[in-house]
Coordinates of C-alpha atoms in Angstrom, one line a residue:
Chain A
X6 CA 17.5 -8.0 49.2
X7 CA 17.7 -10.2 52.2
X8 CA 15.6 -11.2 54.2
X9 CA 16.4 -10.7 58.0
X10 CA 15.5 -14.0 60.0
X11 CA 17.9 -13.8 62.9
X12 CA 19.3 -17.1 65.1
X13 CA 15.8 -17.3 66.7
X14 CA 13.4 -16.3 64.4
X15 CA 12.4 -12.8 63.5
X16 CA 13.2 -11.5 67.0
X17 CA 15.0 -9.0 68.8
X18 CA 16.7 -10.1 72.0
X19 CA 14.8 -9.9 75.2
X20 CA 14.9 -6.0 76.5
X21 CA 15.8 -4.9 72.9
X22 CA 14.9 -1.2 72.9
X23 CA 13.2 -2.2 69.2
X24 CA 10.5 -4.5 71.1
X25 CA 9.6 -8.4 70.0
X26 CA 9.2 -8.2 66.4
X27 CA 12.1 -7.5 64.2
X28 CA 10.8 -5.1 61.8
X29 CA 12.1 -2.8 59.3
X30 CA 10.5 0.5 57.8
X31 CA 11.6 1.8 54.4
X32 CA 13.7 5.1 54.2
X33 CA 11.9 5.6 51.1
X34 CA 8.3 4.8 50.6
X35 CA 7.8 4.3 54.8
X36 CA 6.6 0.4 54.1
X37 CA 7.4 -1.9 57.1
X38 CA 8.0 -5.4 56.7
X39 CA 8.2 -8.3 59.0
X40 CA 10.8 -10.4 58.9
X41 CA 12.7 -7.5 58.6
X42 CA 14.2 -6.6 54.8
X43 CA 17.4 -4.7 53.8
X44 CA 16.0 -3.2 51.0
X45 CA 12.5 -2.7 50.6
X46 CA 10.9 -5.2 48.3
X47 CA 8.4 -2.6 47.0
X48 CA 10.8 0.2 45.4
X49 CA 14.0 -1.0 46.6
X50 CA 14.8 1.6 49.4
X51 CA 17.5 1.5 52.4
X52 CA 15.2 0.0 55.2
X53 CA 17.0 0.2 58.8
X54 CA 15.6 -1.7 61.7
X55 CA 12.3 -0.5 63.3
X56 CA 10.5 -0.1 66.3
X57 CA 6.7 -1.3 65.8
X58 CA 4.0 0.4 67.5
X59 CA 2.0 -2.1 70.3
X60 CA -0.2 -3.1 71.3
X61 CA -1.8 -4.2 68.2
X62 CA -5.5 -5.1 67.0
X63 CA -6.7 -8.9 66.7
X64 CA -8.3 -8.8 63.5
X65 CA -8.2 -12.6 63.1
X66 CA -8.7 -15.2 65.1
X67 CA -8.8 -19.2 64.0
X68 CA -7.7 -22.3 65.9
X69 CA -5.4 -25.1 64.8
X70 CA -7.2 -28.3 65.7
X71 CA -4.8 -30.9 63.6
X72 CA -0.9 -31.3 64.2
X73 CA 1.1 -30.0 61.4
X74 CA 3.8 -31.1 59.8
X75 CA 6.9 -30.2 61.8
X76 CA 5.0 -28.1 64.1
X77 CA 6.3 -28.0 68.2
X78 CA 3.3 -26.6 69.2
X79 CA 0.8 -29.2 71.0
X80 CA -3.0 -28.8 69.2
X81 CA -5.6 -26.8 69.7
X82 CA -3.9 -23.6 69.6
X83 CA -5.0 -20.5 68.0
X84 CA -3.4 -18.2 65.7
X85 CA -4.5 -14.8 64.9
X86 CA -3.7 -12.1 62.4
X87 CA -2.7 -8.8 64.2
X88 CA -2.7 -5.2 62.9
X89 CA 0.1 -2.6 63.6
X90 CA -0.2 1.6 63.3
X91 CA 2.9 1.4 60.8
X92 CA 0.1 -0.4 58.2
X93 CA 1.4 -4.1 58.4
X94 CA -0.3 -7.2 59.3
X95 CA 1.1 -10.0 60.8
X96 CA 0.6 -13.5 61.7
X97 CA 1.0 -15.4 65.1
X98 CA 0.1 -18.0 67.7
X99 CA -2.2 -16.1 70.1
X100 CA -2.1 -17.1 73.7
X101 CA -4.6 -16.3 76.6
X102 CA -8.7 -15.7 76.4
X103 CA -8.6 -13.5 73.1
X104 CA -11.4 -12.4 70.8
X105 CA -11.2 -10.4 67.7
X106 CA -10.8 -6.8 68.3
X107 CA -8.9 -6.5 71.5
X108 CA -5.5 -4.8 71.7
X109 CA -2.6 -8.1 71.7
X110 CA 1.2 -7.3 71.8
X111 CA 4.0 -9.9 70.9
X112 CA 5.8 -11.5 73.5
X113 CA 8.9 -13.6 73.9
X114 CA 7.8 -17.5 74.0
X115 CA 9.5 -20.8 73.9
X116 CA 9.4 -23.5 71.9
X117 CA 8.9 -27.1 73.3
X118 CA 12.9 -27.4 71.7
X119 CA 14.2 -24.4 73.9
X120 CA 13.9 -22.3 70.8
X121 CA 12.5 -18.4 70.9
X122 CA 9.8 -18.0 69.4
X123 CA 6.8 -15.0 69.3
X124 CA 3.2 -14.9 70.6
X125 CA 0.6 -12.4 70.8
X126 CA -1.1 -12.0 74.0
X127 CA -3.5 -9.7 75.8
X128 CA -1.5 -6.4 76.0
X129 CA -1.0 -4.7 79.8
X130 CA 1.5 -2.9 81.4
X131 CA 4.3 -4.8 80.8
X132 CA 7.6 -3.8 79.4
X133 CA 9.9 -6.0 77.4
Chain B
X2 CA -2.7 -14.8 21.0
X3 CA -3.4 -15.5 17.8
X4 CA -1.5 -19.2 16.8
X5 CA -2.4 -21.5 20.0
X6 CA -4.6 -24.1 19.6
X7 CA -5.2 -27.4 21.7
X8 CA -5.5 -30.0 19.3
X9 CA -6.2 -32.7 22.6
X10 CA -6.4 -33.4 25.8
X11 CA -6.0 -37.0 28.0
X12 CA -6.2 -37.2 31.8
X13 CA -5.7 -39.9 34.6
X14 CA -8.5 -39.7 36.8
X15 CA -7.9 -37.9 40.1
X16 CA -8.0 -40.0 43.7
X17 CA -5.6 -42.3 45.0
X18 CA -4.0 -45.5 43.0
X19 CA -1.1 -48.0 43.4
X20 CA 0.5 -46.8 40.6
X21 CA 3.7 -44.8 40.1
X22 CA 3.5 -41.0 39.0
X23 CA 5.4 -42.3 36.0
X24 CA 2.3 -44.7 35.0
X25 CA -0.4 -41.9 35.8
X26 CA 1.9 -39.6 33.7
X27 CA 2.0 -42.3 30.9
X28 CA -2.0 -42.8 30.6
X29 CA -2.7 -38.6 30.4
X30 CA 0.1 -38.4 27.5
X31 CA -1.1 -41.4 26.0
X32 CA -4.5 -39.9 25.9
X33 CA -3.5 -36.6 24.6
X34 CA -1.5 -38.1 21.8
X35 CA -4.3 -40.3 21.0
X36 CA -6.8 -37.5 20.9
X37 CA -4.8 -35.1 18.8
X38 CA -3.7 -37.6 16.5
X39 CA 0.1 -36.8 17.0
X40 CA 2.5 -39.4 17.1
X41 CA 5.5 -38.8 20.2
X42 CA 8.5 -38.3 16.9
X43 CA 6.3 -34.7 15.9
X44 CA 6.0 -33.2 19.3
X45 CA 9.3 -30.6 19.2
X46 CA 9.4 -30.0 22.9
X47 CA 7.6 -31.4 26.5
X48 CA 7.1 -29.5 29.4
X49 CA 6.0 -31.3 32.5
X50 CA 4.3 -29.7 35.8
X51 CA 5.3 -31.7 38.9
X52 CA 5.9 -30.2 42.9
X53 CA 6.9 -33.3 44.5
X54 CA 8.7 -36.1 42.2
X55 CA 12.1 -36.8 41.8
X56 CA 14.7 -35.3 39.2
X57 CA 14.1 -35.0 36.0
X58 CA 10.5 -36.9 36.0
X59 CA 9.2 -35.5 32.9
X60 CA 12.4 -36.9 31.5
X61 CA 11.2 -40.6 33.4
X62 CA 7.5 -40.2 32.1
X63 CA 8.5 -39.8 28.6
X64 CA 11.0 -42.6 28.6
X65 CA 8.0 -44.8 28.6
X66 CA 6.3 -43.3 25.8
X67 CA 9.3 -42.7 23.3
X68 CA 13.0 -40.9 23.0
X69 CA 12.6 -38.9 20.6
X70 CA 15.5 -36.4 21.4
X71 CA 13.7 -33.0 21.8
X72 CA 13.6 -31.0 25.0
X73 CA 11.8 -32.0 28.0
X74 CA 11.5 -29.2 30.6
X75 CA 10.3 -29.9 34.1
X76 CA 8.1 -26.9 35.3
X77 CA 7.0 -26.1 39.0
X78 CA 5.1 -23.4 40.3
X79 CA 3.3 -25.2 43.4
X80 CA -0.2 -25.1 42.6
X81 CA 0.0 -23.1 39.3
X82 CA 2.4 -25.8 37.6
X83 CA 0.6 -26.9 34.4
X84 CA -0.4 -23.1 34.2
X85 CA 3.1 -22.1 34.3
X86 CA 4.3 -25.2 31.7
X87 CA 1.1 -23.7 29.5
X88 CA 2.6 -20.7 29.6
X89 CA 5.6 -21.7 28.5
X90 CA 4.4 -23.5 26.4
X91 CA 2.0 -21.2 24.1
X92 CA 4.6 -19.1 23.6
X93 CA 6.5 -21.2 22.4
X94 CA 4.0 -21.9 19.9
X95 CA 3.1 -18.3 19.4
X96 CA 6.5 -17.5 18.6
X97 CA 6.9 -20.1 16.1
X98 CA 9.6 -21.4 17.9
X99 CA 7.3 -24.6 18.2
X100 CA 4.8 -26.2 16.0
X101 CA 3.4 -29.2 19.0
X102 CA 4.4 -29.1 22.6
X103 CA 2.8 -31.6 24.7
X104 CA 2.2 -30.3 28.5
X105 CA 1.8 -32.4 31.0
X106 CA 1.1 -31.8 34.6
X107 CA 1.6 -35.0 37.2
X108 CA 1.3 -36.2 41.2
X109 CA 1.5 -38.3 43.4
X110 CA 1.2 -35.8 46.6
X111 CA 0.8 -37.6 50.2
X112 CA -1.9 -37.9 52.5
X113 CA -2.9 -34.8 54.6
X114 CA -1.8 -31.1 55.6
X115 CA 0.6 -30.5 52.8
X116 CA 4.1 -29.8 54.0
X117 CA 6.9 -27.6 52.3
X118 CA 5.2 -24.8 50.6
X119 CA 7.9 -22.5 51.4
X120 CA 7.9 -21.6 54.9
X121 CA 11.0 -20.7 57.1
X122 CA 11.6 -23.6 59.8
X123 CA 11.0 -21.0 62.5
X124 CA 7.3 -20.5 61.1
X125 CA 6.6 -24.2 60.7
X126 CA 8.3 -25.0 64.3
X127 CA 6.1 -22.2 65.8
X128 CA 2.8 -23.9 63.9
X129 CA 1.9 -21.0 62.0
X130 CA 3.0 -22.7 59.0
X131 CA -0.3 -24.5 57.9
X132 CA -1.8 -23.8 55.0
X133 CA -5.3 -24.3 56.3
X134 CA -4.8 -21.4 58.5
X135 CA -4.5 -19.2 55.5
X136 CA -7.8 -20.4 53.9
X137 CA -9.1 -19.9 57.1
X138 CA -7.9 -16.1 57.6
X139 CA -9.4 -15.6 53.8
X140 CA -12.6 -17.0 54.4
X141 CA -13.0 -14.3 58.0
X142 CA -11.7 -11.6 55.6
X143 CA -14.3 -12.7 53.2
X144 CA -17.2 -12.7 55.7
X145 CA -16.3 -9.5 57.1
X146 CA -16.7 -7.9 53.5
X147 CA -19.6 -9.2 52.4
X148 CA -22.2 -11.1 53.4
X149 CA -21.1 -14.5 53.1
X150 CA -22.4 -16.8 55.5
X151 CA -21.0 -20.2 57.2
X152 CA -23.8 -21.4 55.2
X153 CA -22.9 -20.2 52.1
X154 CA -19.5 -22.0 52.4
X155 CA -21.1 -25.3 52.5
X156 CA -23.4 -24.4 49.5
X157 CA -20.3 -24.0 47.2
X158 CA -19.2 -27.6 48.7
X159 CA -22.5 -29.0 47.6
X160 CA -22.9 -27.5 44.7
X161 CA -19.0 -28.6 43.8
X162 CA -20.1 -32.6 44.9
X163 CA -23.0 -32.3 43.2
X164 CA -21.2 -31.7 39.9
X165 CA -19.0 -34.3 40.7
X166 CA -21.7 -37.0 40.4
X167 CA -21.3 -36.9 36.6
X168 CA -17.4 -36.7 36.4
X169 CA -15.8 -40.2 36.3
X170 CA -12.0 -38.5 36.9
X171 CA -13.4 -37.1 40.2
X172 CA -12.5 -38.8 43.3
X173 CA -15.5 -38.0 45.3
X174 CA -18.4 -38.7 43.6
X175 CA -21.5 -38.4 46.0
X176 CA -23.7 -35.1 46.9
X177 CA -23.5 -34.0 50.2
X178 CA -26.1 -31.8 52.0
X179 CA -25.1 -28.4 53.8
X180 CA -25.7 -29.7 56.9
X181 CA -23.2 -32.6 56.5
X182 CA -20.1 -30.1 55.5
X183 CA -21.1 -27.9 58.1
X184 CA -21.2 -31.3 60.8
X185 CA -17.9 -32.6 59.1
X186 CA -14.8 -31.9 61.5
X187 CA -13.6 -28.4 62.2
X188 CA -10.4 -27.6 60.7
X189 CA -9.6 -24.0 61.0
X190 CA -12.7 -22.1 62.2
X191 CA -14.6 -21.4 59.3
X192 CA -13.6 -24.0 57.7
X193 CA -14.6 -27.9 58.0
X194 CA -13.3 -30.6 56.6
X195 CA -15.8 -31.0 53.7
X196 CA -14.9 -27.1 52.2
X197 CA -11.2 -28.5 52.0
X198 CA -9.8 -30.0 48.8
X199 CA -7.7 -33.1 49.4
X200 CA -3.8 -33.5 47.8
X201 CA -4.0 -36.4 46.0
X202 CA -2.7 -38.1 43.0
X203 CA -3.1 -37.6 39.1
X204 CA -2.4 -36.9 35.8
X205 CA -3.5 -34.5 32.6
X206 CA -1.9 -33.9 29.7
X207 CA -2.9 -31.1 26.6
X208 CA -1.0 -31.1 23.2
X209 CA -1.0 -27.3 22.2
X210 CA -0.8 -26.9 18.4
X211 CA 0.1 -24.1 16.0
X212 CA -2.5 -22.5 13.8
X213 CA -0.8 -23.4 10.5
X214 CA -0.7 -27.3 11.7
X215 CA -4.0 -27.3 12.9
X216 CA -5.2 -26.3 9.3
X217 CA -2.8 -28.6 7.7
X218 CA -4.2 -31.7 9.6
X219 CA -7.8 -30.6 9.9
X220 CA -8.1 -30.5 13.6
X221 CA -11.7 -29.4 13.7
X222 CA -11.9 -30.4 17.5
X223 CA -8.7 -28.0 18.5
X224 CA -9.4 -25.3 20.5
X225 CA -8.3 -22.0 20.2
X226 CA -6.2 -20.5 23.2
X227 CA -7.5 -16.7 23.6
X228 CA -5.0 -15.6 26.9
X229 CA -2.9 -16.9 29.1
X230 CA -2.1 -14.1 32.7
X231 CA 0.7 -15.8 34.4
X232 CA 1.7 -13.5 37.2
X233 CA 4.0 -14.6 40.9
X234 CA 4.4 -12.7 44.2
X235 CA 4.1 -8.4 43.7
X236 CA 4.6 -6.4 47.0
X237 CA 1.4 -6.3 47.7
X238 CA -0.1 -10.0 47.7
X239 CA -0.1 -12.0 51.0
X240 CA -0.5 -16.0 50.8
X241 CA 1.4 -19.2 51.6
X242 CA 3.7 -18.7 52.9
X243 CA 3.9 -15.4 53.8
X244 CA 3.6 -14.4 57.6
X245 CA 2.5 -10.5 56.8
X246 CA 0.8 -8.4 54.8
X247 CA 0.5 -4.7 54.3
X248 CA -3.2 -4.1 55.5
X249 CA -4.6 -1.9 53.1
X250 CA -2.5 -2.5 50.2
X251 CA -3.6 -6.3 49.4
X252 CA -3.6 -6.8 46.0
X253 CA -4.8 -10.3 44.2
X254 CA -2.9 -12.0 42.2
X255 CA -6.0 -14.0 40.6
X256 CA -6.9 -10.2 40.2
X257 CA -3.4 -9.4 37.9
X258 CA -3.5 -12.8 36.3
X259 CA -7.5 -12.8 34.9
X260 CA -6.6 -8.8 33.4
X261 CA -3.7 -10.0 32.1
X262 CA -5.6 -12.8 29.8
X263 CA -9.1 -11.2 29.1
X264 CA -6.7 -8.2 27.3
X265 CA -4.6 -10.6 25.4
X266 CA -8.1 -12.7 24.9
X267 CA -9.8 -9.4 23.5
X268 CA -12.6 -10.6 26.5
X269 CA -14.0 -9.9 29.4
X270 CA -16.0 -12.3 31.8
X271 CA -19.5 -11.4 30.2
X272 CA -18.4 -13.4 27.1
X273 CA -18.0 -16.6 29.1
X274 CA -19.9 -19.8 29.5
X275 CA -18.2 -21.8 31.6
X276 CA -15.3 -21.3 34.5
X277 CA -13.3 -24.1 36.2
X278 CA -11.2 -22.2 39.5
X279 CA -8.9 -22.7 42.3
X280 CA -11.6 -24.1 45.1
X281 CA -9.0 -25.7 47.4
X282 CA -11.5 -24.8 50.1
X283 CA -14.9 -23.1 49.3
X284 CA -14.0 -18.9 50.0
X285 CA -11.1 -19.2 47.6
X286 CA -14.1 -19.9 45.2
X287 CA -16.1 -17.4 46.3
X288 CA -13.1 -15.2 46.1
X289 CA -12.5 -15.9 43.1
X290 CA -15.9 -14.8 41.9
X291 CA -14.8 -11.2 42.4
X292 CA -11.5 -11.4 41.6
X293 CA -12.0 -13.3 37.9
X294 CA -15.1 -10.4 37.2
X295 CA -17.9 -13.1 37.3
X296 CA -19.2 -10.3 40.1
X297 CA -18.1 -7.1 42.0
X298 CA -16.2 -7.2 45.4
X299 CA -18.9 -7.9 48.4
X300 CA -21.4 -9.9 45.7
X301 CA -19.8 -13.1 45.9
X302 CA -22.8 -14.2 48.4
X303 CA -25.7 -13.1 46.0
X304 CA -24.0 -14.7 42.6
X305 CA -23.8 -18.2 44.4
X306 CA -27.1 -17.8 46.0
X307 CA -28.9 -16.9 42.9
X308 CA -28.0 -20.3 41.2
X309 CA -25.9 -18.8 38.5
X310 CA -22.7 -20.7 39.1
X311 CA -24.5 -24.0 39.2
X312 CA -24.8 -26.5 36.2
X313 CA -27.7 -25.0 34.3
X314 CA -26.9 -21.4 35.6
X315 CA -25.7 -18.5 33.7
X316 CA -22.1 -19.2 34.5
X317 CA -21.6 -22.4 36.0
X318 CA -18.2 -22.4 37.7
X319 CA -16.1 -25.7 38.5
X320 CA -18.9 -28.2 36.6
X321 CA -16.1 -31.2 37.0
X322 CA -16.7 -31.2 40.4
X323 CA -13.8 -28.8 40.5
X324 CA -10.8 -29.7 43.5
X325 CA -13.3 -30.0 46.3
X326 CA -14.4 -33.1 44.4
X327 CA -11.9 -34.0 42.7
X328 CA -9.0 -33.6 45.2
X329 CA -6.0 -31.9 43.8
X330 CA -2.8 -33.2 42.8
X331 CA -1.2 -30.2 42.7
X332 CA 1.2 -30.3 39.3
X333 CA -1.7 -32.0 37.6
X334 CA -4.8 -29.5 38.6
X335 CA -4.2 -26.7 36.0
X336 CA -4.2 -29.2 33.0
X337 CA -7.6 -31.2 34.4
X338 CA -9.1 -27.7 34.4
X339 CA -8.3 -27.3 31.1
X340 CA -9.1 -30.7 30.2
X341 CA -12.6 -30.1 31.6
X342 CA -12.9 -26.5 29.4
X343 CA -11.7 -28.3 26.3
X344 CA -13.8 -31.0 26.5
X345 CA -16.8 -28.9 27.7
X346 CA -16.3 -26.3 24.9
X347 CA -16.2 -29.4 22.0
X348 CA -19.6 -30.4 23.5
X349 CA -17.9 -34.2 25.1
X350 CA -18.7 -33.5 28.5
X351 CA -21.7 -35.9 28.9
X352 CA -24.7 -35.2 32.0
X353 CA -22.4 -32.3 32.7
X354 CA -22.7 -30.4 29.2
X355 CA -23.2 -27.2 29.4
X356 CA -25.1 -26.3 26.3
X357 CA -23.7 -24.1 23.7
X358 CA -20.5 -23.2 25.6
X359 CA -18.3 -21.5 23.6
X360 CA -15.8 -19.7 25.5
X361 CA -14.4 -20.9 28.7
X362 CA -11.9 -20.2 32.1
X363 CA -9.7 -21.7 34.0
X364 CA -7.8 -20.4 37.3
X365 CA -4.9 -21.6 39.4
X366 CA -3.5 -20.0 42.3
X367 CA -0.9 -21.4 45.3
X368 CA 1.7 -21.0 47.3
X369 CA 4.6 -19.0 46.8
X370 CA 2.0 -16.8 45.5
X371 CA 1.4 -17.6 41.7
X372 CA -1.4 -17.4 39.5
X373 CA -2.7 -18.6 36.4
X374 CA -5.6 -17.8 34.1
X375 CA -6.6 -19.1 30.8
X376 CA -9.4 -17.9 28.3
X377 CA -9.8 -20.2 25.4
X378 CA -12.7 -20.7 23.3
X379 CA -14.1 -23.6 20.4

């Protein structure tokens, strides 16, 4: 059972047809997980990659106010907990005026490094 | 269980000192030893809780104290270290494969945020790495399902400090008033500075004891050691450092852990008297309310209001001060729990006595998601 972190993160490439968030969904029992897993760490199962379901629903919604250890990000930022239709909460930096219980979608973001990283942000039209 | 007793219990008080982990690991075993009577050549194995030493530091304590030859196993489970090195160790003892094992739990953590609890760089590099931030998420999730208050976070804080006064291993001793924790400096919304533990640095040691060596030396101060729920990550249980969770499948692992030792105890959390638990910031204790069975989910607010957790309550929970006020040297924090039960249950515990207690609790839970309750009783 691996799990799937990727060069950059758990992302898919830019215009990946599977969106932002590499995911995978169970064969099996139907559990997603993010990062994605090979196997499904609940019964074991074949779990391919996925396509998760956006936008999302803030359900959480706190700000960091103290640097962290090896963190890139400059403080205050907020981070949020977002839920998905395929029954799987997920954590993320939340970007934009925000409040708990608006639709959010990941986006592409990038580190002050140059690395890809993930946000969530108010969802619209757009298409990645 | 039916064999484990702890025939004594030694602790280096909790704050920050010049010393070397190896000294503050020194003056707990030295305690213990003392207090049990045992000499170092009749112990027949050491375990040692430690997250952030060197190699082989149980190995580096002990050199001080005596080589006597036997095993010495270092133990680390991030927060639930000395629960794990208990576990290990009482059934050792249960199993006869031991007659005295001498547990200690030591550290010397740094100042601040602590860093390495098991996140993936991206997560950390991306600053959603921070432990605070899941305290912070738990505490929402708790005031969304029940009616816990901003308020009623301070009020564990202060009642914490204010059992603190009377603890000389704490290392903040002074009552605060709600109004100050809620004025102290916002770290993750709910959450101020004053409803966070601190990492800090310390020592406690217990010398578990089999039945038929208790009764040999007359240990009548050894207590008996009912359960022990030891349980790590299931599918289901989201925290540090986990980045998801399935949303209506969370499970607790505090939950699993406390079941697991009231059936091997033959108890249940009516029979207790006193309960010390993982309060590194003031929802987990509330949390833990509901998850030990001390109340049902969404009464956590009520319980704490009524008074019944405080010194002189029904069931006063964390009476050392508990890590609020003592700050938490995370290797060490299980075993000062249990020294504060042990102590409490053999009547030692001075203005913080609670009277008659006969059966008591003690709870650890951390990163890498592990957990660790005890039920023991005089």
């Amino acid at each position: 059972m691996s799990v799937d972190i990727g060069p950059h993160g758990p992302l898919n490439p830019p215009g990946d047809p599977r969106g932002v968030l590499r995911v995978s969904t169970c064969g099996d029992c139907s559990r997603t997980e993010f990062p994605a897993q090979d196997a499904c760490p609940a019964c074991g199962g074949a779990s391919p990659r996925a396509r998760l379901t956006v936008p999302g629903l803030l359900t959480r919604l706190t700000t960091v106010l103290f640097p962290p250890p090896g963190g890139l990000v400059p403080v205050p930022y907020a981070v949020g907990v977002v839920e998905f239709a395929e029954g799987i909460s997920i954590m993320g930096r939340v970007i934009g005026e925000v409040a708990i219980g608006d639709a959010v979608t990941p986006a592409h973001a990038e580190l002050p490094n140059g690395e890809e990283t993930y946000v969530f942000e108010i969802a619209s039209d757009r298409v990645d | 269980m039916n064999n484990t007793f702890i025939a004594g219990v030694g602790i280096h008080p909790f704050g920050r000192f010049d010393a070397d982990y190896r000294q503050l690991g020194e003056h707990a075993v030295r305690a213990a030893l003392s207090d049990a009577a045992v000499k170092p050549s009749e112990i027949d194995m050491v375990l040692v809780a430690n997250v952030g030493a060197e190699m082989a530091k149980g190995h580096s304590v002990m050199n001080q104290i005596a080589r006597t030859g036997v095993p010495i196993i270092n133990v680390e489970a991030a927060c639930a270290s000395s629960g794990s090195a208990l576990y290990l160790g009482s059934q050792l003892i249960e199993t006869g494969a031991a007659r005295i094992v001498l547990c200690l739990g030591v550290e010397k953590a740094p100042r601040g945020f602590i860093a390495a609890s098991g996140y993936e760089r991206w997560q950390i590099e991306s600053g959603i790495g921070v432990n605070p931030v899941y305290f912070a998420i738990q505490a929402q999730e708790l005031m969304a399902s029940s009616g816990v208050t901003g308020e009623d976070l301070a009020d564990v804080s202060v009642k914490n400090h204010r059992h603190a006064v009377h603890n000389p291993n704490a290392m903040y001793r002074e009552e605060c008033t709600r109004e100050e924790v809620l004025a102290s400096r916002a770290v993750c919304d709910p959450l101020t500075l004053l409803m966070l533990c601190s990492p800090n640095e310390g020592a406690a040691a217990a010398i578990l004891m089999h039945r038929d060596e208790v009764a040999r030396r007359d240990q009548r101060a050894a207590v008996r050691l009912r359960g022990v729920g030891l349980v790590s990550r299931g599918p289901d249980d989201w925290f540090v450092p986990a980045p998801s969770f399935q949303t209506e499948r969370r499970s607790s692992i505090t939950a699993r852990a406390a079941a697991l030792a009231y059936e091997q105890a033959g108890m249940g959390p009516s029979d207790l008297d006193v309960v010390e638990c993982q309060d590194t910031d003031a929802a987990s204790e509330l949390i833990a309310y509901a998850d030990l069975g001390l109340c049902a989910k969404g009464d956590e607010a009520h319980l704490l209001r009524s008074g019944s957790t405080e010194l002189g309550g029904r069931i006063p929970v964390n009476p050392s001060g508990g890590l609020l006020s003592k700050g938490e040297p995370l290797g060490a924090s299980g075993l000062g729990q249990v020294h504060e039960i042990v102590q409490q249950l053999r009547g030692r515990s001075g203005l913080r006595q609670i009277d008659g207690a006969a059966v008591g609790l003690t709870h650890v839970m951390g990163a890498g998601h592990n957990s660790c309750v005890m039920v023991m009783c005089s």
